[in-house]
XYZ file of C-alpha atoms in Angstrom:
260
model
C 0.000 0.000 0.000
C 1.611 3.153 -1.045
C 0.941 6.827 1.049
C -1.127 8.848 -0.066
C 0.293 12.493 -1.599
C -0.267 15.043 1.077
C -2.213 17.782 0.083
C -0.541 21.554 -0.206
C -2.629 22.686 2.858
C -2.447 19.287 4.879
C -1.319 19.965 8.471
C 0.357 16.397 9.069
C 0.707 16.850 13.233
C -3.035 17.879 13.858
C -4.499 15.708 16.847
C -1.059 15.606 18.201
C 0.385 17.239 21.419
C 4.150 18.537 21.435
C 6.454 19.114 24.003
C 9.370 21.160 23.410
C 12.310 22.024 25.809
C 14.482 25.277 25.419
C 11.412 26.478 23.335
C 12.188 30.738 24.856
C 15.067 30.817 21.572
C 17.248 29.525 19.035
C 16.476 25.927 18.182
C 13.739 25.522 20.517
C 11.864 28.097 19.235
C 12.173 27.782 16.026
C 11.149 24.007 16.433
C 7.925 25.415 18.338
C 7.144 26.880 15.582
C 7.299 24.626 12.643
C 5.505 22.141 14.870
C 3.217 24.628 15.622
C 2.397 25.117 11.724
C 2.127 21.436 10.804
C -0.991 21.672 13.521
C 0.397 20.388 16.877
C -0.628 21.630 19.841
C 2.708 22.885 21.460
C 4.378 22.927 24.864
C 6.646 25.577 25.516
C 9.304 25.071 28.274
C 12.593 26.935 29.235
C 13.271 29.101 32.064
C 12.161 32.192 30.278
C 8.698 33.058 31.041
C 8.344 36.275 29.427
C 10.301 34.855 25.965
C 7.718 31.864 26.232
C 4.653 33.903 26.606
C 6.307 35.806 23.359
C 6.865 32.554 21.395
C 3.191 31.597 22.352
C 1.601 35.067 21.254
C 3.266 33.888 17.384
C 1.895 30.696 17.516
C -1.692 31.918 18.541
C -1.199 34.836 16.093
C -0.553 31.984 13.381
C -3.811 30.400 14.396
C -1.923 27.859 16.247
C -2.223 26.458 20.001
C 0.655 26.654 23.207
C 0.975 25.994 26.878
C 3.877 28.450 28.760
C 5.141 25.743 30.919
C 8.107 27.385 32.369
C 11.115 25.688 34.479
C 14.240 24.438 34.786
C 14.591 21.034 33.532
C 17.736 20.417 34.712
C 15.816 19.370 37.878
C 13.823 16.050 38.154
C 11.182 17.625 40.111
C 10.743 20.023 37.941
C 10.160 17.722 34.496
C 8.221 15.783 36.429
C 5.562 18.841 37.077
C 6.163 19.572 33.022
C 4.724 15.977 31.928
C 1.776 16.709 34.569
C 1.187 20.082 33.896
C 1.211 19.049 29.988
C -1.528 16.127 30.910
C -3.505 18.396 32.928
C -3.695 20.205 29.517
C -3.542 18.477 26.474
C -6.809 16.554 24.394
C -8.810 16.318 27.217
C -6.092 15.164 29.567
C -5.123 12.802 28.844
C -2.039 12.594 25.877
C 0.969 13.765 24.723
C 2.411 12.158 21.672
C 5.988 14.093 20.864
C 8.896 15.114 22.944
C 11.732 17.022 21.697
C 14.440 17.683 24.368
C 16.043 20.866 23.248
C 17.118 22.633 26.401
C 20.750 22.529 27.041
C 24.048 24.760 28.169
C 27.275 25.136 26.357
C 30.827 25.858 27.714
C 33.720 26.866 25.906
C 37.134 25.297 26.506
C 38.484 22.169 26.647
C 39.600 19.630 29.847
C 42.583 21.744 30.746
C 41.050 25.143 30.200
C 37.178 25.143 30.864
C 35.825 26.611 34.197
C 35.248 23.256 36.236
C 32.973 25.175 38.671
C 30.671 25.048 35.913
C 30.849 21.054 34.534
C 28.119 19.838 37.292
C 25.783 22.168 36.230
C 26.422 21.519 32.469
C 26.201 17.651 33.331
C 22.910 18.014 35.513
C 21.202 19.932 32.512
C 22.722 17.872 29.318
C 22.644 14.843 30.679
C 20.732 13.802 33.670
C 18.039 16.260 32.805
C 18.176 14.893 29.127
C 18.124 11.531 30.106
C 14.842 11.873 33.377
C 13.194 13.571 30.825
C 13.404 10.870 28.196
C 12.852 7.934 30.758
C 9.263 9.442 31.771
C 8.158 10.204 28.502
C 9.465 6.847 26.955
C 7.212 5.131 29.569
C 4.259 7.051 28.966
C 5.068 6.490 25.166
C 5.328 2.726 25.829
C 1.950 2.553 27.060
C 0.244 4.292 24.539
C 2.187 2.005 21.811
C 3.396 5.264 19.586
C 5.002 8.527 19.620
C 8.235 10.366 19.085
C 11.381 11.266 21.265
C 13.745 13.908 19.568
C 16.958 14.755 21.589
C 18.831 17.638 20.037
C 23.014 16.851 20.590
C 25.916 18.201 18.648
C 28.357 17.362 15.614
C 30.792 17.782 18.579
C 28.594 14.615 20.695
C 30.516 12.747 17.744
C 33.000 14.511 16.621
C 34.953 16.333 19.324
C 36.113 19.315 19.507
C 39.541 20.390 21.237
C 37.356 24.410 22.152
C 34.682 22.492 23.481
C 35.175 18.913 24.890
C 33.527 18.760 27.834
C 30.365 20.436 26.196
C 31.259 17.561 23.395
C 31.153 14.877 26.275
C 27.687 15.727 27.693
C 26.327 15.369 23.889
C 28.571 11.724 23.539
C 26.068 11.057 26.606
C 22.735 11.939 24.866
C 24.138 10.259 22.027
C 24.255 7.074 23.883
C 20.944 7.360 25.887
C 19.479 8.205 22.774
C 20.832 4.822 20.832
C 19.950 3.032 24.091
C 16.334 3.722 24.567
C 15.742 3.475 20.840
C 16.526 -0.262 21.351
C 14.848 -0.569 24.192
C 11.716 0.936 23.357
C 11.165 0.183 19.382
C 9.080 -2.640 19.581
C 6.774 -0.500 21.145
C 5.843 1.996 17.984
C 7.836 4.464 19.849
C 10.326 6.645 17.444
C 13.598 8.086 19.418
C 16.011 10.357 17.370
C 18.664 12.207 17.588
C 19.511 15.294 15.814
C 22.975 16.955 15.808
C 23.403 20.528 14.900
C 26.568 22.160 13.293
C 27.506 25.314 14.328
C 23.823 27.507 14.420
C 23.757 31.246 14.540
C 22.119 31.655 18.298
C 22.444 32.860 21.399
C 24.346 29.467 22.215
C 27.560 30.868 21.980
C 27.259 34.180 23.868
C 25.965 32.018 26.816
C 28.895 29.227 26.980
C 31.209 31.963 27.370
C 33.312 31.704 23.867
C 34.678 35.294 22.201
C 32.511 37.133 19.927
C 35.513 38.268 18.127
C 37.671 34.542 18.299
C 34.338 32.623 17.115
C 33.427 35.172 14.219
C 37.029 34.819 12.830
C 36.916 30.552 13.174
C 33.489 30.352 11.639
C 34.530 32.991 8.775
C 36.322 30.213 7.034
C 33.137 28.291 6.431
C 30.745 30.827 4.742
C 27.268 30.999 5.812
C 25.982 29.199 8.772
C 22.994 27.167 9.620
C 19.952 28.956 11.380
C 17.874 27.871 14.033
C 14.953 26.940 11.429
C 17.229 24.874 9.230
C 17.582 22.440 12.184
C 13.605 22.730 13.211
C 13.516 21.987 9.638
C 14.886 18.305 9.747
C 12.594 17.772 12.753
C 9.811 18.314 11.355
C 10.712 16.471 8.720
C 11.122 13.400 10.629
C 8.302 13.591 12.952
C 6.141 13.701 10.065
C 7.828 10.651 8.236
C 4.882 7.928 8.321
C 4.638 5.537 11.887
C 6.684 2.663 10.232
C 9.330 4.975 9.180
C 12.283 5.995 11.646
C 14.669 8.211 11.147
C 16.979 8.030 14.023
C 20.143 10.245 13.696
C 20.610 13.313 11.157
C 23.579 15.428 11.877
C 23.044 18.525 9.761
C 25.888 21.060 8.945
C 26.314 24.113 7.191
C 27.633 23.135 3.356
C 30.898 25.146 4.378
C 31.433 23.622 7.755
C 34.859 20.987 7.111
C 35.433 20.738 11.087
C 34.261 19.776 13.889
């Protein structure tokens, strides 16, 4: 049996609720947004309530529908009261059916020269909140029999980067949970991908701490960079692949970008 051509005005994520981590910028929004505009209901997290209450004003402007769920998801308690909050509020109450896990933290430098007062923090957003995050929704997921679990890494979560390795090793991490729950979980209908940026033009590196003037003269050498909405781009396109189909890793790069 062969799919059926979608229609020019088809909205191919209508019926379907979406959380979306890091949603107040960059990636996050952006991925809000195209989700948002293939007809998905959308749940906005970060820590930024006044950025998500903007993001949610352009998705209701577009005719589209968002919760402002704010909070730090670095902490268990407070992903748990996201997937509750989201249940309390989506069809009814009763379903969510895709999860991208967006929010994360860079940090420039490498073993010997990154600030070590920061690597806990980095680890308990990246990775542990990464990781509780995908555990609860993967059993919810399970029981239902379908859905989707995107975790956004990093070229650098495969190939590392000497300016940003312990970043790099946090997204080697997702990698793996990623990989791991996919195996665990497929037999279930449920989808888990992983998407790794290149270098994106975002706030991303203002807030790891690298140089304005040091990045703009590395990244020079590669010509124009990717966007936020040329990643959101591949996830939508992979969420709206059909059930049987799984797309599990896409690592998408600037044309000009030879390293990392």
């Amino acid at each position: 049996m062969t799919n059926r051509p979608q229609q020019a005005d088809e909205k191919r994520l209508c019926g379907k609720t979406a959380i979306v981590t890091g949603a107040s910028s960059g990636i996050g929004r952006a991925t809000a947004l195209a989700l948002a505009g293939e007809g998905a209901a959308v749940v906005l997290n970060a820590r930024r309530r006044e950025r998500l209450t903007e993001v949610a004003a352009e998705i209701a402007a577009l005719g589209g529908k968002a919760l402002v769920a704010p909070g730090d998801v670095g902490k268990k308690e407070a992903i748990d009261a996201l997937l509750a909050q989201t249940l309390a509020w989506a069809n009814g109450g009763n379903s969510y059916h895709i999860v991208v896990a967006n929010a994360g933290r860079g940090l420039e430098g490498g073993l010997l020269t990154s600030d070590e007062a920061q690597w806990e923090a980095l680890y308990r957003t990246n990775v542990l909140g990464t990781a509780h995050l995908m555990r609860q929704a993967g059993r919810y997921l399970v029981q239902r029999q379908c859905g989707d679990i995107v975790a956004v890494g990093s070229v650098v979560g495969r190939a590392i980067s000497p300016f940003s390795s312990v970043y790099g090793a946090t997204k080697f991490a997702v990698a793996g949970l990623v990989e791991g729950l996919r195996r665990e979980i497929c037999g279930h209908g449920v989808r888990v991908s992983l998407v790794m940026p290149g270098i994106v033009n975002s706030e991303f590196q203002q807030m790891a701490g690298y140089d304005e003037e040091k990045f703009g003269a590395f990244t020079a050498q590669f010509g124009a960079l990717l966007e936020p909405g040329d990643i959101a781009e591949g996830i939508r396109w992979l969420l709206t692949l059909p059930p049987h189909v799984h797309v599990n890793e896409i690592m998408i790069r600037s044309t000009g970008q030879s390293t990392p």
